[in-house]
């Protein structure tokens, strides 16, 4: 039996390009059909009256057209396999009332002639669907483009930007030659990031591009201050965070990014100790941004208030949006009086650095949204070198792109680079 | 014994050292003292009950923990 033509590659759906460019699309389709044929070149004869016509049709194929016909009923004691019927032109699936026909083209023409007893259908090639994962569904650098960091003339050169997190992988090759200061506030742990979260957040705020030139960092010119305030298990005492905030402020960092927090209950007021620390930072010239938190599940109608310390009046709280600029399912809402969401930034499927040897990872969370805003704040610090942190904060809100979404979810809108 | 975070009223900020001494006398073990008026330490329940309503103290709370998900989680 003639073997089927199966092609080599997976079938792709080019229907999207078809509408935009017909000519191009037809070329693609022709090429694609050659590589990924829809049909095998063989045919199925489906008997109108089913099984009871098998003998009659077999006789017709053999006597009238000279076909060599095999039947699955011939293979009772062994598994039917096409390689056993190399010489046959047709194979009848006895119990199905269907014949697979693979004959020369001129013989096939005879089959297509009007005959009421069966329907002729081309045999289809069956494919595994293309894999669609979160990582490839959206462009890796969508966040950078959404905040227009790639179009900015500023890189934040020389601006000190602190990230309080799980530390940093200082040996990451993408950061070779960068101005880098680390400090661990976690007892018995070095600043080395054995979690990964810190390296990812620092990548978004301070990174540049990957080996392929895909940009993932907002402010590639900043001086990095990596303060480890969460241990390798991702937990940190409030004192370590207060230590880190003091450190960043006393070291002249103009921006402090905190992708961390504790869950807050509806009706709960902000923590005055964090508020004091934030005001101290502001007094020293440091603007503080923090993650609004990931406790909500909007798809299940669950909304949680902005977490602590982002709920402090003197800290900018950042919510997350996806690549369609919709609020992320997990992003918290301004439910408490003081705990507002000030800004939104990309926080779904965000590609950034990860400790070696992985090198990169794509993650979601308000933790990813926050360093986008921190990076943009650093660009603004370069644009307005003498501005006080409160002025940088006001400029962040003023220059944000408005979104057709509730203020309690996205604040002033999506943060945009100057 | 509880880990606590005490925030001093703004009015007493310039007398932080004196406030800290008083708290120590009351039985608070101070581990950190921030110039912006925050004291971190630990104390027994009866000490906490005694100092909680002192006029120098704006707020007394249990020390919080901040937490992020483990590295394997997709939402961070």
mmCIF file of C-alpha atoms in Angstrom, chain A:
data_model
loop_
_atom_site.group_PDB
_atom_site.id
_atom_site.type_symbol
_atom_site.label_atom_id
_atom_site.label_comp_id
_atom_site.label_asym_id
_atom_site.label_seq_id
_atom_site.Cartn_x
_atom_site.Cartn_y
_atom_site.Cartn_z
ATOM 1 C CA UNK A 1 0.000 0.000 0.000
ATOM 2 C CA UNK A 2 1.221 3.485 -0.886
ATOM 3 C CA UNK A 3 2.507 5.186 2.249
ATOM 4 C CA UNK A 4 0.889 8.437 3.372
ATOM 5 C CA UNK A 5 2.543 11.821 2.771
ATOM 6 C CA UNK A 6 2.915 13.323 6.223
ATOM 7 C CA UNK A 7 5.253 16.321 5.809
ATOM 8 C CA UNK A 8 7.869 17.291 8.342
ATOM 9 C CA UNK A 9 6.775 20.094 10.609
ATOM 10 C CA UNK A 10 3.844 20.974 12.812
ATOM 11 C CA UNK A 11 0.807 22.626 11.318
ATOM 12 C CA UNK A 12 0.634 26.323 12.026
ATOM 13 C CA UNK A 13 -2.320 28.655 11.913
ATOM 14 C CA UNK A 14 -1.636 31.559 9.581
ATOM 15 C CA UNK A 15 -5.215 32.783 9.530
ATOM 16 C CA UNK A 16 -4.189 35.935 11.419
ATOM 17 C CA UNK A 17 -1.753 37.028 8.702
ATOM 18 C CA UNK A 18 -4.211 36.155 5.942
ATOM 19 C CA UNK A 19 -6.413 39.137 6.680
ATOM 20 C CA UNK A 20 -3.512 41.603 6.786
ATOM 21 C CA UNK A 21 -1.689 40.514 3.625
ATOM 22 C CA UNK A 22 -3.383 38.196 1.156
ATOM 23 C CA UNK A 23 -0.460 37.729 -1.209
ATOM 24 C CA UNK A 24 2.067 37.066 1.541
ATOM 25 C CA UNK A 25 -0.402 34.780 3.194
ATOM 26 C CA UNK A 26 -0.909 32.688 0.051
ATOM 27 C CA UNK A 27 2.851 32.210 -0.296
ATOM 28 C CA UNK A 28 3.077 31.181 3.316
ATOM 29 C CA UNK A 29 0.128 28.856 2.933
ATOM 30 C CA UNK A 30 1.655 27.200 -0.186
ATOM 31 C CA UNK A 31 4.976 26.716 1.607
ATOM 32 C CA UNK A 32 3.224 25.566 4.710
ATOM 33 C CA UNK A 33 1.073 23.057 2.839
ATOM 34 C CA UNK A 34 4.203 21.537 1.322
ATOM 35 C CA UNK A 35 5.796 21.209 4.760
ATOM 36 C CA UNK A 36 2.610 20.446 6.607
ATOM 37 C CA UNK A 37 0.125 18.838 4.224
ATOM 38 C CA UNK A 38 -3.500 18.622 5.242
ATOM 39 C CA UNK A 39 -4.013 15.329 3.398
ATOM 40 C CA UNK A 40 -1.992 12.178 2.854
ATOM 41 C CA UNK A 41 -2.717 11.650 -0.847
ATOM 42 C CA UNK A 42 -4.874 8.615 0.004
ATOM 43 C CA UNK A 43 -8.647 8.395 0.219
ATOM 44 C CA UNK A 44 -11.321 6.961 2.406
ATOM 45 C CA UNK A 45 -14.354 5.327 0.878
ATOM 46 C CA UNK A 46 -17.195 5.628 3.317
ATOM 47 C CA UNK A 47 -19.976 3.233 2.414
ATOM 48 C CA UNK A 48 -23.418 4.814 2.522
ATOM 49 C CA UNK A 49 -25.046 1.613 3.721
ATOM 50 C CA UNK A 50 -22.227 0.706 6.052
ATOM 51 C CA UNK A 51 -20.931 -2.769 6.806
ATOM 52 C CA UNK A 52 -23.455 -4.728 4.751
ATOM 53 C CA UNK A 53 -22.076 -3.301 1.476
ATOM 54 C CA UNK A 54 -18.471 -4.317 2.172
ATOM 55 C CA UNK A 55 -18.584 -7.524 0.099
ATOM 56 C CA UNK A 56 -20.393 -5.849 -2.772
ATOM 57 C CA UNK A 57 -17.967 -2.913 -2.922
ATOM 58 C CA UNK A 58 -14.940 -5.201 -2.551
ATOM 59 C CA UNK A 59 -16.114 -7.158 -5.594
ATOM 60 C CA UNK A 60 -16.661 -3.909 -7.503
ATOM 61 C CA UNK A 61 -13.131 -2.663 -6.721
ATOM 62 C CA UNK A 62 -11.544 -6.022 -7.631
ATOM 63 C CA UNK A 63 -13.451 -6.959 -10.757
ATOM 64 C CA UNK A 64 -14.350 -3.641 -12.358
ATOM 65 C CA UNK A 65 -11.166 -1.661 -11.533
ATOM 66 C CA UNK A 66 -8.621 -4.364 -10.920
ATOM 67 C CA UNK A 67 -7.775 -3.260 -7.346
ATOM 68 C CA UNK A 68 -6.012 -5.587 -4.978
ATOM 69 C CA UNK A 69 -8.182 -5.368 -1.874
ATOM 70 C CA UNK A 70 -7.187 -6.374 1.653
ATOM 71 C CA UNK A 71 -9.577 -6.667 4.570
ATOM 72 C CA UNK A 72 -8.962 -6.248 8.286
ATOM 73 C CA UNK A 73 -10.877 -9.484 8.778
ATOM 74 C CA UNK A 74 -7.820 -11.237 7.245
ATOM 75 C CA UNK A 75 -5.819 -10.256 10.352
ATOM 76 C CA UNK A 76 -7.716 -12.002 13.112
ATOM 77 C CA UNK A 77 -4.752 -13.492 14.955
ATOM 78 C CA UNK A 78 -2.303 -10.639 14.530
ATOM 79 C CA UNK A 79 -2.474 -6.897 14.772
ATOM 80 C CA UNK A 80 -3.272 -5.245 11.501
ATOM 81 C CA UNK A 81 -0.390 -3.173 10.189
ATOM 82 C CA UNK A 82 0.026 -1.416 6.846
ATOM 83 C CA UNK A 83 3.465 -2.929 6.283
ATOM 84 C CA UNK A 84 1.769 -6.331 5.939
ATOM 85 C CA UNK A 85 -0.245 -5.239 2.902
ATOM 86 C CA UNK A 86 2.427 -3.595 0.781
ATOM 87 C CA UNK A 87 0.902 -4.796 -2.470
ATOM 88 C CA UNK A 88 -2.712 -3.867 -1.772
ATOM 89 C CA UNK A 89 -4.418 -0.864 -3.389
ATOM 90 C CA UNK A 90 -7.187 -0.768 -0.805
ATOM 91 C CA UNK A 91 -7.873 -1.894 2.724
ATOM 92 C CA UNK A 92 -11.361 -2.473 4.043
ATOM 93 C CA UNK A 93 -12.000 -1.829 7.706
ATOM 94 C CA UNK A 94 -14.522 -4.579 7.925
ATOM 95 C CA UNK A 95 -16.324 -3.462 11.082
ATOM 96 C CA UNK A 96 -16.475 0.171 10.033
ATOM 97 C CA UNK A 97 -17.707 -0.049 6.482
ATOM 98 C CA UNK A 98 -14.822 2.151 5.411
ATOM 99 C CA UNK A 99 -12.079 1.446 2.888
ATOM 100 C CA UNK A 100 -8.690 3.146 2.756
ATOM 101 C CA UNK A 101 -7.679 3.467 -0.888
ATOM 102 C CA UNK A 102 -4.195 4.233 -2.111
ATOM 103 C CA UNK A 103 -3.926 3.696 -5.822
ATOM 104 C CA UNK A 104 -2.359 5.366 -8.859
ATOM 105 C CA UNK A 105 -3.922 8.661 -9.864
ATOM 106 C CA UNK A 106 -5.662 7.291 -12.992
ATOM 107 C CA UNK A 107 -7.276 4.557 -10.943
ATOM 108 C CA UNK A 108 -8.374 7.147 -8.386
ATOM 109 C CA UNK A 109 -10.118 9.093 -11.157
ATOM 110 C CA UNK A 110 -12.360 6.102 -11.698
ATOM 111 C CA UNK A 111 -13.309 6.177 -8.049
ATOM 112 C CA UNK A 112 -14.343 9.827 -8.206
ATOM 113 C CA UNK A 113 -16.789 9.018 -11.007
ATOM 114 C CA UNK A 114 -20.424 9.145 -10.040
ATOM 115 C CA UNK A 115 -21.256 6.265 -7.809
ATOM 116 C CA UNK A 116 -23.979 6.411 -5.251
ATOM 117 C CA UNK A 117 -22.854 3.666 -2.876
ATOM 118 C CA UNK A 118 -19.998 5.512 -1.147
ATOM 119 C CA UNK A 119 -18.557 8.909 -0.338
ATOM 120 C CA UNK A 120 -14.902 9.660 -1.130
ATOM 121 C CA UNK A 121 -12.986 11.701 1.455
ATOM 122 C CA UNK A 122 -9.284 12.546 1.372
ATOM 123 C CA UNK A 123 -7.390 10.977 4.270
ATOM 124 C CA UNK A 124 -6.303 13.702 6.728
ATOM 125 C CA UNK A 125 -2.893 14.095 8.314
ATOM 126 C CA UNK A 126 -3.202 14.267 12.098
ATOM 127 C CA UNK A 127 -0.978 16.665 14.054
ATOM 128 C CA UNK A 128 -0.151 17.381 17.672
ATOM 129 C CA UNK A 129 -1.253 20.983 18.393
ATOM 130 C CA UNK A 130 1.563 23.518 18.726
ATOM 131 C CA UNK A 131 2.521 24.105 22.336
ATOM 132 C CA UNK A 132 1.312 27.451 23.661
ATOM 133 C CA UNK A 133 2.899 28.382 26.970
ATOM 134 C CA UNK A 134 2.765 31.611 28.983
ATOM 135 C CA UNK A 135 6.407 32.253 28.164
ATOM 136 C CA UNK A 136 5.909 32.434 24.408
ATOM 137 C CA UNK A 137 2.350 33.782 24.218
ATOM 138 C CA UNK A 138 3.492 37.348 24.783
ATOM 139 C CA UNK A 139 6.635 39.087 23.618
ATOM 140 C CA UNK A 140 9.343 38.869 26.311
ATOM 141 C CA UNK A 141 9.997 42.601 26.394
ATOM 142 C CA UNK A 142 6.341 43.690 26.359
ATOM 143 C CA UNK A 143 6.688 45.384 29.754
ATOM 144 C CA UNK A 144 9.642 47.526 28.659
ATOM 145 C CA UNK A 145 7.693 48.610 25.577
ATOM 146 C CA UNK A 146 4.461 49.220 27.502
ATOM 147 C CA UNK A 147 6.245 51.701 29.793
ATOM 148 C CA UNK A 148 8.216 53.074 26.791
ATOM 149 C CA UNK A 149 11.564 52.552 28.503
ATOM 150 C CA UNK A 150 13.118 51.490 25.176
ATOM 151 C CA UNK A 151 12.326 54.933 23.691
ATOM 152 C CA UNK A 152 13.716 56.938 26.600
ATOM 153 C CA UNK A 153 16.870 59.003 26.162
ATOM 154 C CA UNK A 154 17.608 58.420 29.856
ATOM 155 C CA UNK A 155 19.275 55.385 31.413
ATOM 156 C CA UNK A 156 19.369 56.667 34.999
ATOM 157 C CA UNK A 157 23.166 56.888 34.724
ATOM 158 C CA UNK A 158 24.777 57.452 38.114
ATOM 159 C CA UNK A 159 21.473 57.475 40.016
ATOM 160 C CA UNK A 160 21.575 55.193 43.050
ATOM 161 C CA UNK A 161 18.654 52.774 43.078
ATOM 162 C CA UNK A 162 18.100 50.408 46.000
ATOM 163 C CA UNK A 163 16.158 47.161 45.862
ATOM 164 C CA UNK A 164 15.342 45.528 49.203
ATOM 165 C CA UNK A 165 14.710 41.873 48.514
ATOM 166 C CA UNK A 166 16.328 38.418 48.647
ATOM 167 C CA UNK A 167 19.733 39.753 47.572
ATOM 168 C CA UNK A 168 21.361 39.529 44.169
ATOM 169 C CA UNK A 169 23.381 37.150 41.993
ATOM 170 C CA UNK A 170 26.448 39.392 41.673
ATOM 171 C CA UNK A 171 28.073 36.961 39.219
ATOM 172 C CA UNK A 172 25.223 37.242 36.700
ATOM 173 C CA UNK A 173 26.966 37.875 33.346
ATOM 174 C CA UNK A 174 24.413 40.511 32.245
ATOM 175 C CA UNK A 175 25.598 42.753 35.112
ATOM 176 C CA UNK A 176 29.333 42.450 34.468
ATOM 177 C CA UNK A 177 31.003 45.817 34.999
ATOM 178 C CA UNK A 178 27.998 47.380 36.713
ATOM 179 C CA UNK A 179 28.400 49.631 39.741
ATOM 180 C CA UNK A 180 27.085 47.380 42.485
ATOM 181 C CA UNK A 181 26.782 47.569 46.284
ATOM 182 C CA UNK A 182 25.298 44.733 48.334
ATOM 183 C CA UNK A 183 24.488 44.345 52.002
ATOM 184 C CA UNK A 184 22.758 41.588 53.920
ATOM 185 C CA UNK A 185 20.482 42.496 56.820
ATOM 186 C CA UNK A 186 19.608 38.840 57.245
ATOM 187 C CA UNK A 187 21.608 37.266 60.092
ATOM 188 C CA UNK A 188 23.840 34.357 58.982
ATOM 189 C CA UNK A 189 23.125 34.848 55.273
ATOM 190 C CA UNK A 190 25.270 36.654 52.728
ATOM 191 C CA UNK A 191 23.701 38.953 50.134
ATOM 192 C CA UNK A 192 23.878 36.108 47.596
ATOM 193 C CA UNK A 193 20.404 35.481 46.206
ATOM 194 C CA UNK A 194 19.547 31.814 46.677
ATOM 195 C CA UNK A 195 15.844 32.518 46.147
ATOM 196 C CA UNK A 196 15.859 34.374 42.821
ATOM 197 C CA UNK A 197 13.206 37.014 43.501
ATOM 198 C CA UNK A 198 15.756 39.750 44.198
ATOM 199 C CA UNK A 199 17.738 39.045 41.027
ATOM 200 C CA UNK A 200 14.514 39.153 38.989
ATOM 201 C CA UNK A 201 13.364 42.472 40.501
ATOM 202 C CA UNK A 202 16.805 44.070 40.147
ATOM 203 C CA UNK A 203 16.848 42.918 36.518
ATOM 204 C CA UNK A 204 13.588 44.749 35.813
ATOM 205 C CA UNK A 205 14.599 48.005 37.539
ATOM 206 C CA UNK A 206 18.328 48.099 36.740
ATOM 207 C CA UNK A 207 19.026 45.500 34.036
ATOM 208 C CA UNK A 208 19.745 45.942 30.364
ATOM 209 C CA UNK A 209 19.313 43.260 27.672
ATOM 210 C CA UNK A 210 19.827 39.508 27.326
ATOM 211 C CA UNK A 211 22.344 37.835 24.977
ATOM 212 C CA UNK A 212 19.897 38.141 22.071
ATOM 213 C CA UNK A 213 19.487 41.855 22.710
ATOM 214 C CA UNK A 214 16.034 41.520 24.234
ATOM 215 C CA UNK A 215 15.675 44.436 26.630
ATOM 216 C CA UNK A 216 14.262 43.622 30.061
ATOM 217 C CA UNK A 217 15.614 46.393 32.316
ATOM 218 C CA UNK A 218 14.156 49.901 32.658
ATOM 219 C CA UNK A 219 17.165 51.874 33.932
ATOM 220 C CA UNK A 220 20.395 50.195 32.716
ATOM 221 C CA UNK A 221 22.617 53.073 33.867
ATOM 222 C CA UNK A 222 21.822 53.170 37.587
ATOM 223 C CA UNK A 223 24.146 52.288 40.460
ATOM 224 C CA UNK A 224 22.645 49.196 42.061
ATOM 225 C CA UNK A 225 22.146 48.933 45.825
ATOM 226 C CA UNK A 226 21.001 45.398 46.595
ATOM 227 C CA UNK A 227 19.895 45.085 50.208
ATOM 228 C CA UNK A 228 19.041 41.612 51.407
ATOM 229 C CA UNK A 229 16.112 41.880 53.835
ATOM 230 C CA UNK A 230 14.355 38.598 52.988
ATOM 231 C CA UNK A 231 16.110 35.325 53.665
ATOM 232 C CA UNK A 232 16.621 32.609 51.057
ATOM 233 C CA UNK A 233 13.237 31.195 52.011
ATOM 234 C CA UNK A 234 11.601 34.511 51.102
ATOM 235 C CA UNK A 235 10.853 35.698 54.653
ATOM 236 C CA UNK A 236 12.011 38.787 56.445
ATOM 237 C CA UNK A 237 11.543 40.412 59.851
ATOM 238 C CA UNK A 238 10.198 43.940 59.917
ATOM 239 C CA UNK A 239 13.404 45.088 61.648
ATOM 240 C CA UNK A 240 15.488 43.878 58.683
ATOM 241 C CA UNK A 241 13.294 45.877 56.347
ATOM 242 C CA UNK A 242 13.551 48.996 58.527
ATOM 243 C CA UNK A 243 17.333 48.416 58.563
ATOM 244 C CA UNK A 244 17.351 48.252 54.783
ATOM 245 C CA UNK A 245 15.239 51.374 54.381
ATOM 246 C CA UNK A 246 17.585 53.290 56.689
ATOM 247 C CA UNK A 247 20.609 51.976 54.783
ATOM 248 C CA UNK A 248 19.227 53.038 51.403
ATOM 249 C CA UNK A 249 18.303 56.497 52.706
ATOM 250 C CA UNK A 250 21.650 57.049 54.428
ATOM 251 C CA UNK A 251 23.551 55.954 51.300
ATOM 252 C CA UNK A 252 21.998 58.593 49.068
ATOM 253 C CA UNK A 253 19.774 56.280 47.058
ATOM 254 C CA UNK A 254 17.210 58.375 45.219
ATOM 255 C CA UNK A 255 14.857 55.455 44.661
ATOM 256 C CA UNK A 256 14.009 52.522 46.913
ATOM 257 C CA UNK A 257 12.047 49.581 45.531
ATOM 258 C CA UNK A 258 10.368 47.048 47.800
ATOM 259 C CA UNK A 259 8.660 44.068 46.171
ATOM 260 C CA UNK A 260 7.612 42.668 49.523
ATOM 261 C CA UNK A 261 4.915 42.953 52.088
ATOM 262 C CA UNK A 262 2.568 41.517 54.655
ATOM 263 C CA UNK A 263 -1.114 40.905 54.095
ATOM 264 C CA UNK A 264 -3.479 43.566 55.444
ATOM 265 C CA UNK A 265 -7.085 42.989 56.505
ATOM 266 C CA UNK A 266 -9.961 45.194 55.384
ATOM 267 C CA UNK A 267 -10.300 48.093 57.830
ATOM 268 C CA UNK A 268 -6.750 47.735 59.167
ATOM 269 C CA UNK A 269 -4.737 50.960 59.333
ATOM 270 C CA UNK A 270 -1.240 51.324 57.949
ATOM 271 C CA UNK A 271 1.822 50.572 60.067
ATOM 272 C CA UNK A 272 3.107 53.833 61.536
ATOM 273 C CA UNK A 273 6.640 52.419 61.967
ATOM 274 C CA UNK A 274 6.925 51.870 58.191
ATOM 275 C CA UNK A 275 5.401 55.289 57.594
ATOM 276 C CA UNK A 276 8.081 56.848 59.816
ATOM 277 C CA UNK A 277 10.790 55.010 57.934
ATOM 278 C CA UNK A 278 9.358 56.160 54.604
ATOM 279 C CA UNK A 279 9.173 59.784 55.780
ATOM 280 C CA UNK A 280 12.764 59.496 57.001
ATOM 281 C CA UNK A 281 13.737 58.198 53.566
ATOM 282 C CA UNK A 282 11.922 61.082 51.873
ATOM 283 C CA UNK A 283 13.718 63.537 54.157
ATOM 284 C CA UNK A 284 17.021 62.050 53.001
ATOM 285 C CA UNK A 285 16.066 62.326 49.333
ATOM 286 C CA UNK A 286 14.822 58.769 48.769
ATOM 287 C CA UNK A 287 11.518 57.988 47.035
ATOM 288 C CA UNK A 288 9.959 54.708 48.190
ATOM 289 C CA UNK A 289 7.839 52.418 45.986
ATOM 290 C CA UNK A 290 6.332 49.114 47.098
ATOM 291 C CA UNK A 291 4.193 46.279 45.740
ATOM 292 C CA UNK A 292 0.418 46.525 46.238
ATOM 293 C CA UNK A 293 0.381 42.762 46.863
ATOM 294 C CA UNK A 294 -0.953 39.607 45.188
ATOM 295 C CA UNK A 295 -3.667 38.495 47.605
ATOM 296 C CA UNK A 296 -6.668 39.106 45.331
ATOM 297 C CA UNK A 297 -8.284 36.563 42.997
ATOM 298 C CA UNK A 298 -10.507 38.797 40.935
ATOM 299 C CA UNK A 299 -11.739 35.941 38.751
ATOM 300 C CA UNK A 300 -13.208 34.418 41.937
ATOM 301 C CA UNK A 301 -14.557 37.800 43.077
ATOM 302 C CA UNK A 302 -11.974 38.028 45.869
ATOM 303 C CA UNK A 303 -10.441 41.450 46.482
ATOM 304 C CA UNK A 304 -7.798 42.177 49.102
ATOM 305 C CA UNK A 305 -6.599 45.582 50.311
ATOM 306 C CA UNK A 306 -3.166 46.982 49.465
ATOM 307 C CA UNK A 307 -0.612 45.198 51.639
ATOM 308 C CA UNK A 308 1.910 46.659 54.097
ATOM 309 C CA UNK A 309 4.132 48.694 53.730
ATOM 310 C CA UNK A 310 2.685 49.781 50.353
ATOM 311 C CA UNK A 311 -0.421 51.039 52.198
ATOM 312 C CA UNK A 312 1.588 53.814 53.905
ATOM 313 C CA UNK A 313 0.701 57.330 52.697
ATOM 314 C CA UNK A 314 4.390 58.137 52.090
ATOM 315 C CA UNK A 315 5.010 55.040 49.937
ATOM 316 C CA UNK A 316 3.871 54.691 46.337
ATOM 317 C CA UNK A 317 1.864 51.487 45.891
ATOM 318 C CA UNK A 318 2.128 49.707 42.547
ATOM 319 C CA UNK A 319 -0.524 47.388 41.086
ATOM 320 C CA UNK A 320 -0.032 44.998 38.161
ATOM 321 C CA UNK A 321 -1.482 44.956 34.647
ATOM 322 C CA UNK A 322 -1.101 42.359 31.886
ATOM 323 C CA UNK A 323 -0.027 42.819 28.252
ATOM 324 C CA UNK A 324 -3.626 43.744 27.311
ATOM 325 C CA UNK A 325 -3.373 46.474 29.994
ATOM 326 C CA UNK A 326 -6.044 44.786 32.088
ATOM 327 C CA UNK A 327 -5.707 44.519 35.872
ATOM 328 C CA UNK A 328 -3.886 41.310 36.832
ATOM 329 C CA UNK A 329 -6.128 38.753 38.519
ATOM 330 C CA UNK A 330 -4.050 38.794 41.718
ATOM 331 C CA UNK A 331 -3.445 42.558 42.023
ATOM 332 C CA UNK A 332 -4.768 44.142 45.232
ATOM 333 C CA UNK A 333 -7.318 46.936 45.404
ATOM 334 C CA UNK A 334 -7.536 50.198 47.368
ATOM 335 C CA UNK A 335 -10.084 48.935 49.886
ATOM 336 C CA UNK A 336 -8.715 50.680 52.986
ATOM 337 C CA UNK A 337 -8.949 54.428 53.449
ATOM 338 C CA UNK A 338 -5.218 55.161 53.402
ATOM 339 C CA UNK A 339 -4.057 52.200 51.373
ATOM 340 C CA UNK A 340 -4.382 53.551 47.846
ATOM 341 C CA UNK A 341 -2.989 52.126 44.633
ATOM 342 C CA UNK A 342 -0.887 54.953 43.198
ATOM 343 C CA UNK A 343 0.262 53.490 39.888
ATOM 344 C CA UNK A 344 0.084 50.402 37.715
ATOM 345 C CA UNK A 345 2.898 48.727 35.782
ATOM 346 C CA UNK A 346 3.494 45.516 33.815
ATOM 347 C CA UNK A 347 3.263 42.527 36.146
ATOM 348 C CA UNK A 348 2.128 39.493 34.157
ATOM 349 C CA UNK A 349 4.569 37.279 32.225
ATOM 350 C CA UNK A 350 7.578 39.508 32.911
ATOM 351 C CA UNK A 351 10.925 38.296 31.605
ATOM 352 C CA UNK A 352 14.012 39.194 33.608
ATOM 353 C CA UNK A 353 17.269 37.931 35.088
ATOM 354 C CA UNK A 354 17.399 34.914 37.426
ATOM 355 C CA UNK A 355 20.379 33.513 39.335
ATOM 356 C CA UNK A 356 22.788 31.432 37.260
ATOM 357 C CA UNK A 357 22.770 28.917 35.734
ATOM 358 C CA UNK A 358 19.103 29.574 34.809
ATOM 359 C CA UNK A 359 20.009 33.147 33.819
ATOM 360 C CA UNK A 360 16.407 34.198 32.924
ATOM 361 C CA UNK A 361 12.883 33.559 34.063
ATOM 362 C CA UNK A 362 9.371 34.820 33.289
ATOM 363 C CA UNK A 363 7.239 35.636 36.324
ATOM 364 C CA UNK A 364 4.068 37.432 37.332
ATOM 365 C CA UNK A 365 3.232 39.558 40.349
ATOM 366 C CA UNK A 366 3.020 43.085 41.718
ATOM 367 C CA UNK A 367 6.645 42.300 42.665
ATOM 368 C CA UNK A 368 7.430 42.606 38.941
ATOM 369 C CA UNK A 369 5.328 45.761 38.487
ATOM 370 C CA UNK A 370 7.076 47.641 41.314
ATOM 371 C CA UNK A 371 10.642 47.666 39.892
ATOM 372 C CA UNK A 372 9.270 48.996 36.573
ATOM 373 C CA UNK A 373 8.108 52.105 38.483
ATOM 374 C CA UNK A 374 11.358 52.261 40.466
ATOM 375 C CA UNK A 375 13.342 52.230 37.210
ATOM 376 C CA UNK A 376 11.167 54.967 35.718
ATOM 377 C CA UNK A 377 11.622 57.048 38.890
ATOM 378 C CA UNK A 378 15.400 56.733 38.395
ATOM 379 C CA UNK A 379 15.045 57.970 34.801
ATOM 380 C CA UNK A 380 13.061 60.962 36.125
ATOM 381 C CA UNK A 381 15.799 61.625 38.705
ATOM 382 C CA UNK A 382 18.237 61.934 35.813
ATOM 383 C CA UNK A 383 15.868 64.219 33.945
ATOM 384 C CA UNK A 384 15.264 66.370 37.046
ATOM 385 C CA UNK A 385 18.572 66.116 38.952
ATOM 386 C CA UNK A 386 17.597 68.618 41.626
ATOM 387 C CA UNK A 387 14.054 67.442 42.244
ATOM 388 C CA UNK A 388 13.038 66.310 45.731
ATOM 389 C CA UNK A 389 11.617 62.787 45.992
ATOM 390 C CA UNK A 390 8.099 64.147 46.528
ATOM 391 C CA UNK A 391 8.432 66.046 43.246
ATOM 392 C CA UNK A 392 9.627 62.886 41.465
ATOM 393 C CA UNK A 393 6.608 61.108 42.938
ATOM 394 C CA UNK A 394 4.248 63.801 41.676
ATOM 395 C CA UNK A 395 5.875 63.649 38.233
ATOM 396 C CA UNK A 396 5.424 59.864 38.159
ATOM 397 C CA UNK A 397 1.685 60.309 38.765
ATOM 398 C CA UNK A 398 1.361 63.224 36.339
ATOM 399 C CA UNK A 399 3.141 61.460 33.464
ATOM 400 C CA UNK A 400 1.325 58.137 33.891
ATOM 401 C CA UNK A 401 -0.763 56.924 30.967
ATOM 402 C CA UNK A 402 -4.420 56.898 31.946
ATOM 403 C CA UNK A 403 -6.197 53.556 31.692
ATOM 404 C CA UNK A 404 -9.956 53.009 31.352
ATOM 405 C CA UNK A 405 -9.908 51.158 34.684
ATOM 406 C CA UNK A 406 -10.969 51.997 38.251
ATOM 407 C CA UNK A 407 -8.594 54.262 40.213
ATOM 408 C CA UNK A 408 -8.733 51.841 43.148
ATOM 409 C CA UNK A 409 -7.036 49.259 40.874
ATOM 410 C CA UNK A 410 -4.530 51.260 38.832
ATOM 411 C CA UNK A 411 -4.296 54.685 40.501
ATOM 412 C CA UNK A 412 -3.094 57.347 38.045
ATOM 413 C CA UNK A 413 -2.597 54.666 35.358
ATOM 414 C CA UNK A 414 0.373 52.915 33.794
ATOM 415 C CA UNK A 415 3.739 54.412 34.669
ATOM 416 C CA UNK A 416 5.562 55.798 31.608
ATOM 417 C CA UNK A 417 9.250 56.529 31.067
ATOM 418 C CA UNK A 418 10.274 60.154 30.355
#
